[in-house]
Coordinates of C-alpha atoms and ligand atoms in Angstrom, one line a residue:
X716 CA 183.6 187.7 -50.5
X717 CA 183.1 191.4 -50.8
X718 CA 186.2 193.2 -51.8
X719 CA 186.6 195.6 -48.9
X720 CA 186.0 192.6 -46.6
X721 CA 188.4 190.6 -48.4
X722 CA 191.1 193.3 -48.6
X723 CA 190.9 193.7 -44.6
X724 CA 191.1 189.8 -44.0
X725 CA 193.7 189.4 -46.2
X726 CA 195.8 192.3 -44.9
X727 CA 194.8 190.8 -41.3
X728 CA 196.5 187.7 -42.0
X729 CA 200.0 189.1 -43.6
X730 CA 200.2 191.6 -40.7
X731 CA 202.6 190.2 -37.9
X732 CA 200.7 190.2 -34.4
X733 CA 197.2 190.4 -35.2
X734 CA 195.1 187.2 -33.7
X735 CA 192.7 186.2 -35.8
X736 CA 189.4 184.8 -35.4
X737 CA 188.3 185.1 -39.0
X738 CA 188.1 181.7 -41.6
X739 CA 186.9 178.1 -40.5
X740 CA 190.2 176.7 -40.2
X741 CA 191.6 173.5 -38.4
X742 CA 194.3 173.7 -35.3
X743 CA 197.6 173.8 -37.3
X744 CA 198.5 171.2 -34.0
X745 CA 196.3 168.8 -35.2
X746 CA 197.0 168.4 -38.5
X747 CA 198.3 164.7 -39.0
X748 CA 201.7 165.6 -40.2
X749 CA 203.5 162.3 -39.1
X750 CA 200.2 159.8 -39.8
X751 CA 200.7 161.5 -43.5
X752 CA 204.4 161.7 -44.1
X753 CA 203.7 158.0 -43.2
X754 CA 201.2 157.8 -45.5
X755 CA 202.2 159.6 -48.6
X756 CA 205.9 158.1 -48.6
X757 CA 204.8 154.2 -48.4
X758 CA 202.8 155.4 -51.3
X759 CA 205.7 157.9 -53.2
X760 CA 207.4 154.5 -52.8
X761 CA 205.4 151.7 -53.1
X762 CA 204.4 149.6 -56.7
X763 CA 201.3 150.9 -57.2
X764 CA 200.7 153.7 -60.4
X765 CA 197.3 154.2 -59.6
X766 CA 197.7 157.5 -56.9
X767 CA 199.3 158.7 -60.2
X768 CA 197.3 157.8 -63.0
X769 CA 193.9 159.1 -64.4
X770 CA 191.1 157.1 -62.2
X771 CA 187.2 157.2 -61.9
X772 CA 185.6 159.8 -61.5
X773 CA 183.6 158.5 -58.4
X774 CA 187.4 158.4 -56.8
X775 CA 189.3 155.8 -54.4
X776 CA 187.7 152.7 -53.7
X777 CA 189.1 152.0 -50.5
X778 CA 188.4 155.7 -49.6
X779 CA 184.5 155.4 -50.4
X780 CA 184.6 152.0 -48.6
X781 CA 185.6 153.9 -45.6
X782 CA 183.3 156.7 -45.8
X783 CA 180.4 154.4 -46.7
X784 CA 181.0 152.2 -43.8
X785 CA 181.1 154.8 -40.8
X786 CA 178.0 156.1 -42.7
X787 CA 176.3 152.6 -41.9
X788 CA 177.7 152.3 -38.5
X789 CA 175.6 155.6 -38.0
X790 CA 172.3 153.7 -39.2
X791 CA 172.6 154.6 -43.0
X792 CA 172.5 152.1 -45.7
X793 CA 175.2 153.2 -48.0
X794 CA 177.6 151.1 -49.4
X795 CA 180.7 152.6 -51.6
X796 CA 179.7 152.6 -55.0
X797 CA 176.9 155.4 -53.8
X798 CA 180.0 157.5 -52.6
X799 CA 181.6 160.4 -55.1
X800 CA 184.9 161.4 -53.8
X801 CA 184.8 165.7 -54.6
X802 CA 187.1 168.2 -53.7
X803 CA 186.1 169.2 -50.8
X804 CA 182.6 169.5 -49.2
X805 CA 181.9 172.9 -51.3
X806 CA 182.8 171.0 -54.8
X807 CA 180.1 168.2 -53.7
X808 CA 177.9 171.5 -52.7
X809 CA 178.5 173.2 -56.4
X810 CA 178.0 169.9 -58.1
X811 CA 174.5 169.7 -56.7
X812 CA 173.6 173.1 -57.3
X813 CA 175.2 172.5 -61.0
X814 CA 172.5 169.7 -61.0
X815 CA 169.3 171.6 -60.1
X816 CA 167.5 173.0 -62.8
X817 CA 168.1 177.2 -62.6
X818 CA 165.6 179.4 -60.0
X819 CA 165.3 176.3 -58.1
X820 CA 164.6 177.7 -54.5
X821 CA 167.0 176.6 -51.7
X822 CA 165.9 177.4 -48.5
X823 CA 168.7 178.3 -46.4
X824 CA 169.1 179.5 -42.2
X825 CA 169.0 183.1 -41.1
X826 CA 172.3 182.8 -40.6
X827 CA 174.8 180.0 -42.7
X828 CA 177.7 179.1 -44.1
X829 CA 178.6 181.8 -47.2
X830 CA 180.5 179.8 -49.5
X831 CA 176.8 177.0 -50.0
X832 CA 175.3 180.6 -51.0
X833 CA 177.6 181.2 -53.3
X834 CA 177.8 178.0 -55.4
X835 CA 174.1 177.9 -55.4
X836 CA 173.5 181.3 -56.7
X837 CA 176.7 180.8 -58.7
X838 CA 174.5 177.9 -60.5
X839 CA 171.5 180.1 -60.8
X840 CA 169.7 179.0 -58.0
X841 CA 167.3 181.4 -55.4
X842 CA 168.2 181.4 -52.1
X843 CA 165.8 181.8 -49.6
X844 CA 165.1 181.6 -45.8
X845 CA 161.4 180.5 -45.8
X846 CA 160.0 177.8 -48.2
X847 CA 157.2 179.3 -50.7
X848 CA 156.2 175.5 -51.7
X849 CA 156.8 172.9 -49.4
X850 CA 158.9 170.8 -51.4
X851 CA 161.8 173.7 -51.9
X852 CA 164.7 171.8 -51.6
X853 CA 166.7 172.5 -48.1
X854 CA 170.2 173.4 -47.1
X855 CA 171.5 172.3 -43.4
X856 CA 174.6 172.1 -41.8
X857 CA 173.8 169.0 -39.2
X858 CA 174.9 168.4 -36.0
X859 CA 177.1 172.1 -35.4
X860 CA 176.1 174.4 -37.9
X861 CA 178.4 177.5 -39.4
X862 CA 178.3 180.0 -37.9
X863 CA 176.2 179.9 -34.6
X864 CA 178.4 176.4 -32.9
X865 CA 174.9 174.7 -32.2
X866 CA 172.7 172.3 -33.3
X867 CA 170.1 174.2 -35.3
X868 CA 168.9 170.9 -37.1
X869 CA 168.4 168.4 -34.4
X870 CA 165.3 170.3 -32.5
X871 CA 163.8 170.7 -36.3
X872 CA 164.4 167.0 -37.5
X873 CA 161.2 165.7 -37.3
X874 CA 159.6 168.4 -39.3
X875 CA 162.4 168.7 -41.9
X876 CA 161.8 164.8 -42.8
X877 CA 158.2 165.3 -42.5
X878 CA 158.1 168.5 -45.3
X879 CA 158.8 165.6 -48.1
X880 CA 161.4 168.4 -49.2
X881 CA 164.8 167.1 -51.0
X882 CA 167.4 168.1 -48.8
X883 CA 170.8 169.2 -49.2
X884 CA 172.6 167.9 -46.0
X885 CA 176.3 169.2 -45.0
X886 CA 178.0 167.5 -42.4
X887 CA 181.5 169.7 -42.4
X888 CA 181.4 170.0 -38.5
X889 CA 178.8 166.7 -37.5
X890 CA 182.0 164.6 -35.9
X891 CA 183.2 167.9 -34.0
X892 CA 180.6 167.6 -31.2
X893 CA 182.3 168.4 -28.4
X894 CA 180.2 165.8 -26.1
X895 CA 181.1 163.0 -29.0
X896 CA 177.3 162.7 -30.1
X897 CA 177.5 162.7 -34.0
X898 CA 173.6 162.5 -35.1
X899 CA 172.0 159.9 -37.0
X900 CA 172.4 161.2 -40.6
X901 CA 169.3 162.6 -41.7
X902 CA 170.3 160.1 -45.1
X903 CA 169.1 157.5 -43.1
X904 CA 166.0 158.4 -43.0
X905 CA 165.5 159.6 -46.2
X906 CA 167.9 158.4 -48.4
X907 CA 165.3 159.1 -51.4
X908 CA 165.5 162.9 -50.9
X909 CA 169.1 163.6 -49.2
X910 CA 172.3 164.8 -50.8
X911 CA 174.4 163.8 -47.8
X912 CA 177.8 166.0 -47.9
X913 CA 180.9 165.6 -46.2
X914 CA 184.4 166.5 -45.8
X915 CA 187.4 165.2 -44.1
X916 CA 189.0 169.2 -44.3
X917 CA 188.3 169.7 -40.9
X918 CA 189.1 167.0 -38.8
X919 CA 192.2 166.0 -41.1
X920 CA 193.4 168.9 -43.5
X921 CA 191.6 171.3 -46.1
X922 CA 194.4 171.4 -48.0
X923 CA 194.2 167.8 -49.0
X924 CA 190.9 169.1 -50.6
X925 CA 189.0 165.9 -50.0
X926 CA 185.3 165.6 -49.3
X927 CA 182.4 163.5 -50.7
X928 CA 178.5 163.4 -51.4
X929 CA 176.3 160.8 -51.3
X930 CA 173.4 161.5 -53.8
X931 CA 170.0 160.2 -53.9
X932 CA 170.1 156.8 -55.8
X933 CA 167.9 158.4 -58.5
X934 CA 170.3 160.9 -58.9
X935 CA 174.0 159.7 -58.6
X936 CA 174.9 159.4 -62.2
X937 CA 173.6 162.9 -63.5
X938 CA 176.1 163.8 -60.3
X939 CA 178.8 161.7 -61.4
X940 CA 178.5 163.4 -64.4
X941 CA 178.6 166.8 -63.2
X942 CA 181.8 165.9 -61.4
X943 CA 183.6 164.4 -64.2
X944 CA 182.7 167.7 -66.8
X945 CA 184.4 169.8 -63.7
X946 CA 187.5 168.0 -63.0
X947 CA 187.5 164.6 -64.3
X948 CA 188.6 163.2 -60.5
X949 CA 189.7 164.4 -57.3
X950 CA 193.2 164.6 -56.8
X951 CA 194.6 160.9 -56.9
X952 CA 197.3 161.3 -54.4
X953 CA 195.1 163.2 -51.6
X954 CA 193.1 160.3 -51.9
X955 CA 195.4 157.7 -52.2
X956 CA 197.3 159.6 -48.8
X957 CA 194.3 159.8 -47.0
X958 CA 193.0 156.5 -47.5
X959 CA 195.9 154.6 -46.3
X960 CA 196.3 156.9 -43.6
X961 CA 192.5 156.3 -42.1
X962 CA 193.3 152.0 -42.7
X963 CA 196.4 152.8 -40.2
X964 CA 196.1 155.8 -38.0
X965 CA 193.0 155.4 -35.3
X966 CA 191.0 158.3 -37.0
X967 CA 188.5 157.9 -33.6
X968 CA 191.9 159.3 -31.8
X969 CA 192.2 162.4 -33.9
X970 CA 188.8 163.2 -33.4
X971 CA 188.3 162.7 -29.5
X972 CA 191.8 165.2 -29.8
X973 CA 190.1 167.3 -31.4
X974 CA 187.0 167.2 -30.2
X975 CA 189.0 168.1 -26.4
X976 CA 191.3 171.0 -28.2
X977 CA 188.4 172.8 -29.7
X978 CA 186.2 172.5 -26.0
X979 CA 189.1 173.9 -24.4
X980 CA 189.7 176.5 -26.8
X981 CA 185.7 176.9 -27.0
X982 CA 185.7 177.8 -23.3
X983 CA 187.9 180.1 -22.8
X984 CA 186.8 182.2 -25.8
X985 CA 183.3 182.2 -23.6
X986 CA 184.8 183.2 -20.5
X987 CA 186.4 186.0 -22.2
X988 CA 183.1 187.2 -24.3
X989 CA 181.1 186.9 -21.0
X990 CA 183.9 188.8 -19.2
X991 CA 185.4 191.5 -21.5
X992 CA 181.6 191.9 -23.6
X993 CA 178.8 191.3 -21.4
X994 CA 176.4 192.9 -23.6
X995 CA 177.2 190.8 -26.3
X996 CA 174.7 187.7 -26.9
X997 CA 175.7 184.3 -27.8
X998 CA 175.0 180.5 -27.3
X999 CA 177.8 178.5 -26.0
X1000 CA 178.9 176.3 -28.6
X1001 CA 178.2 172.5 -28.5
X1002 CA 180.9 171.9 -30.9
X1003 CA 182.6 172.7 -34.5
X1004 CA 184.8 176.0 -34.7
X1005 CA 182.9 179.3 -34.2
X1006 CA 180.8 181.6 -32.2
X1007 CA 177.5 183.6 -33.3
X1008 CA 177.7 186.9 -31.3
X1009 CA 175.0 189.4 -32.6
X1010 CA 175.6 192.9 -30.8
X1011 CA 173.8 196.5 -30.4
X1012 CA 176.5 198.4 -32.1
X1013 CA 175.7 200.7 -34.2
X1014 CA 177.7 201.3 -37.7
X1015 CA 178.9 198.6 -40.1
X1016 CA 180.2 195.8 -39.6
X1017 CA 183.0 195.7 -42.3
X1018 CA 184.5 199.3 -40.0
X1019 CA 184.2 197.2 -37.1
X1020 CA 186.7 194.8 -39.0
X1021 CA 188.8 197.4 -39.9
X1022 CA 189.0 198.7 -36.8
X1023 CA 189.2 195.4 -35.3
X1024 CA 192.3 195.0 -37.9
X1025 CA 194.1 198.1 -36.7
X1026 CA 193.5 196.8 -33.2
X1027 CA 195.2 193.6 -34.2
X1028 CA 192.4 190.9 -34.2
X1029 CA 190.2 189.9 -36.8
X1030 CA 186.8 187.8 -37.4
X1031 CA 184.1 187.4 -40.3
X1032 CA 181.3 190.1 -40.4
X1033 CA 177.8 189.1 -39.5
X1034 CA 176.5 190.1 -43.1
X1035 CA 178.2 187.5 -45.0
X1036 CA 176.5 184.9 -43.2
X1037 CA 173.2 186.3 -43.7
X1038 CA 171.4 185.4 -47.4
X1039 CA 169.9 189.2 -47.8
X1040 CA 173.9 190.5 -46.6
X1041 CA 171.8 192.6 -43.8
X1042 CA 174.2 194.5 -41.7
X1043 CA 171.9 194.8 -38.4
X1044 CA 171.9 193.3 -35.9
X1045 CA 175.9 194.2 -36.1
X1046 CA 176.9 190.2 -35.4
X1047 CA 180.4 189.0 -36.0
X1048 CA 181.4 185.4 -36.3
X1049 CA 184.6 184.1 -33.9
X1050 CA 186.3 181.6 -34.7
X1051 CA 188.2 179.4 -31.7
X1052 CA 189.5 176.6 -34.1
X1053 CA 192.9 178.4 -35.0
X1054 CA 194.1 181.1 -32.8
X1055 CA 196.4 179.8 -30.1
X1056 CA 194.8 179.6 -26.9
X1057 CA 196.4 181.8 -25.1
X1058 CA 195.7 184.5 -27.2
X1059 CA 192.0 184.1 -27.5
X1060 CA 191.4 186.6 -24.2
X1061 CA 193.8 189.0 -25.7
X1062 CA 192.1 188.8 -29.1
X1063 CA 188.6 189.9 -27.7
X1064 CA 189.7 192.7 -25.8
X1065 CA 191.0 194.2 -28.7
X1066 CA 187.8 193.4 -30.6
X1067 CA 185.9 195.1 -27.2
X1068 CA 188.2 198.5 -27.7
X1069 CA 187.9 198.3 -31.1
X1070 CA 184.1 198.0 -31.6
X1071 CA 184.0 200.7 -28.6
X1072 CA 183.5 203.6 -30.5
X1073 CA 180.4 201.8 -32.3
X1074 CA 178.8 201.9 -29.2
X1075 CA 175.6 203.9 -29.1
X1076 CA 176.4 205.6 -25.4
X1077 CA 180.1 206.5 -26.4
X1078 CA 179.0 208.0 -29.2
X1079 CA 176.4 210.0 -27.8
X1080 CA 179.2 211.6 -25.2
X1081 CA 181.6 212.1 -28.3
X1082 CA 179.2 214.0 -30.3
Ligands
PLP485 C1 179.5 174.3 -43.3 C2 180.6 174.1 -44.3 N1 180.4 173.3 -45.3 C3 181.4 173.1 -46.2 C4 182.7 173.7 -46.1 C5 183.7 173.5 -47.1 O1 184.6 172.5 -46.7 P1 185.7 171.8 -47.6 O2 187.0 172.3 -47.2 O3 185.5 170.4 -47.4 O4 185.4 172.2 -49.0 C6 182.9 174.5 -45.0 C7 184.2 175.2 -44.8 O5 184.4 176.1 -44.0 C8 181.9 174.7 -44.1 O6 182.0 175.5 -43.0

């Protein structure tokens, strides 16, 4: 992130008072805390060394069982042994970019999720928003992408696996439809050419720091590789926690909770956009945590923030989302997933007198 913007967010978050709708993070209500002190105790107390030893570096085996299996029910044929436990979805996106060879081109949204960016030009990779061979290999976040809320892959699907193009497939938000219609995983249909990635940070907790990829067959041990010359294993006790906790807690339960928080939530950030900032242009998000709102203010976005800041909200800049860091059209992403609801009305009429002085008419009276 770029140090001004950084700065601002991080002073936004230690100042008492300021809502923010900056950073992709879950509902602190929702995070499992009984289903894992549950969890982690039978395990700080049961026989077993293994949450505490060295393991494989593919990780848990009852953990890829699990993943592998609500992969299937979706119509993929995975079974575990083609599942690598990672930290996170972004170490399973870094160990594929680590993987590539250098100045491959990855053909990325207008607008997408920052931190894919930076672990594949991290790795020496070009990213790009239109394809200069056919077979550049893609990035797409499925179902609900980052930042814009809606599905941006579904009405492309049948071109994407018609391009023959390897494609890097990141499912962070795919189970956080609102209306409960995950897609059929685009590994399904092409298992040959998917990296399928996916995380349980956001529907469980990020802190946990557990996520996974499913490689292409052809590819899994040069991936397994990668991920044991970057850290040897994920975490054996996140793992260990989180797989006992999905063979006892009804995971369906937490998501349809979810899925019903971040709606609610969802809607009443859009009754307050349409209200407070009815020049402002958005879709209506379908699911995940965020809204795209591009704008005609004039200025930068990052003094927007600031501003923003002093008025006591926050949110993530429009440039960081965009692969060439263009500042126009001035677009912020909102996040609903965090901010108590209540305070989401409050938080954009700051953001609307804030941004005020961006406006093109106010600041033709005030000059
Ligand atoms: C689209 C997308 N992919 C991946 C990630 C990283 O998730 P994880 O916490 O599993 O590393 C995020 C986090 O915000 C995200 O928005």
């Amino acid at each position: 992130m770029e140090t001004r913007i950084e700065e601002l967010q991080r002073h936004a978050s230690h100042r008492p008072g300021v809502i923010s709708l900056a950073g992709g993070l879950p509902a602190d209500e929702l995070l499992p805390r009984g289903d894992l002190t549950l969890a982690t105790t039978a395990i700080l107390s049961g026989r077993s060394t293994e949450p505490f030893q060295y393991g494989w570096a593919e990780g848990c085996r009852e953990l890829r069982a699990w993943i592998a299996d609500r992969l299937v029910a979706r119509g993929a044929a995975v079974d575990a042994d083609d599942v690598i436990v990672t930290a996170g979805a972004q170490q399973a996106l870094a160990l594929i970019a680590a993987t590539l060879p250098r100045g491959t081109r990855i053909v990325v949204d207008t607008e997408t999720y920052p931190c894919a960016m930076h672990a594949f030009e991290f790795a020496g990779l070009e990213v790009v928003t239109e394809p200069l061979h056919p077979t550049d290999v893609r990035y797409v976040i499925d179902g609900v992408s980052n930042p814009h809320g809606v599905d941006r892959v579904g009405p492309r699907r049948a071109e994407l696996l018609a391009s023959g193009a390897p494609i890097i497939v990141d499912e962070a938000y795919a189970e956080l439809r609102f209306d409960g219609r995950v897609p059929r995983p685009l590994v399904a249909d092409a298992p040959g050419r998917v990296w399928h990635v996916g995380t349980l940070s956001k529907v469980i907790s990020p802190g946990l720091r557990v996520g996974w990829v499913v490689a292409p067959r052809a590819l899994h041990h040069r991936l397994l590789a990668a991920k044991q010359a970057a850290d040897l294993q994920t975490c054996g006790l996140a793992q260990a926690a989180l797989a006992r906790l999905l063979a006892t807690a009804d995971y369906d339960q937490l998501l349809d909770r979810a899925r019903n928080l971040y709606a609610a939530r969802a809607a009443v950030l859009v009754e307050a956009l349409r209200t407070h900032a009815p020049g402002w242009r958005f879709a209506e998000p379908v699911g995940g945590f965020s809204i795209w709102v591009e704008t005609d203010l004039e200025g930068d976005d990052v003094d927007v923030l600031a501003a923003a800041v002093s008025a006591g909200t926050a949110f993530d800049p429009g440039r960081v989302f965009r692969p060439g860091g263009e500042v126009e059209p001035v677009a912020f992403r909102l996040s609903f997933s965090h901010a108590p609801v209540h305070e989401l009305e409050h938080a954009v009429r700051r953001l609307v007198a804030a941004a005020r002085k961006f406006r093109h008419c106010d600041r033709i009276v005030a000059a």
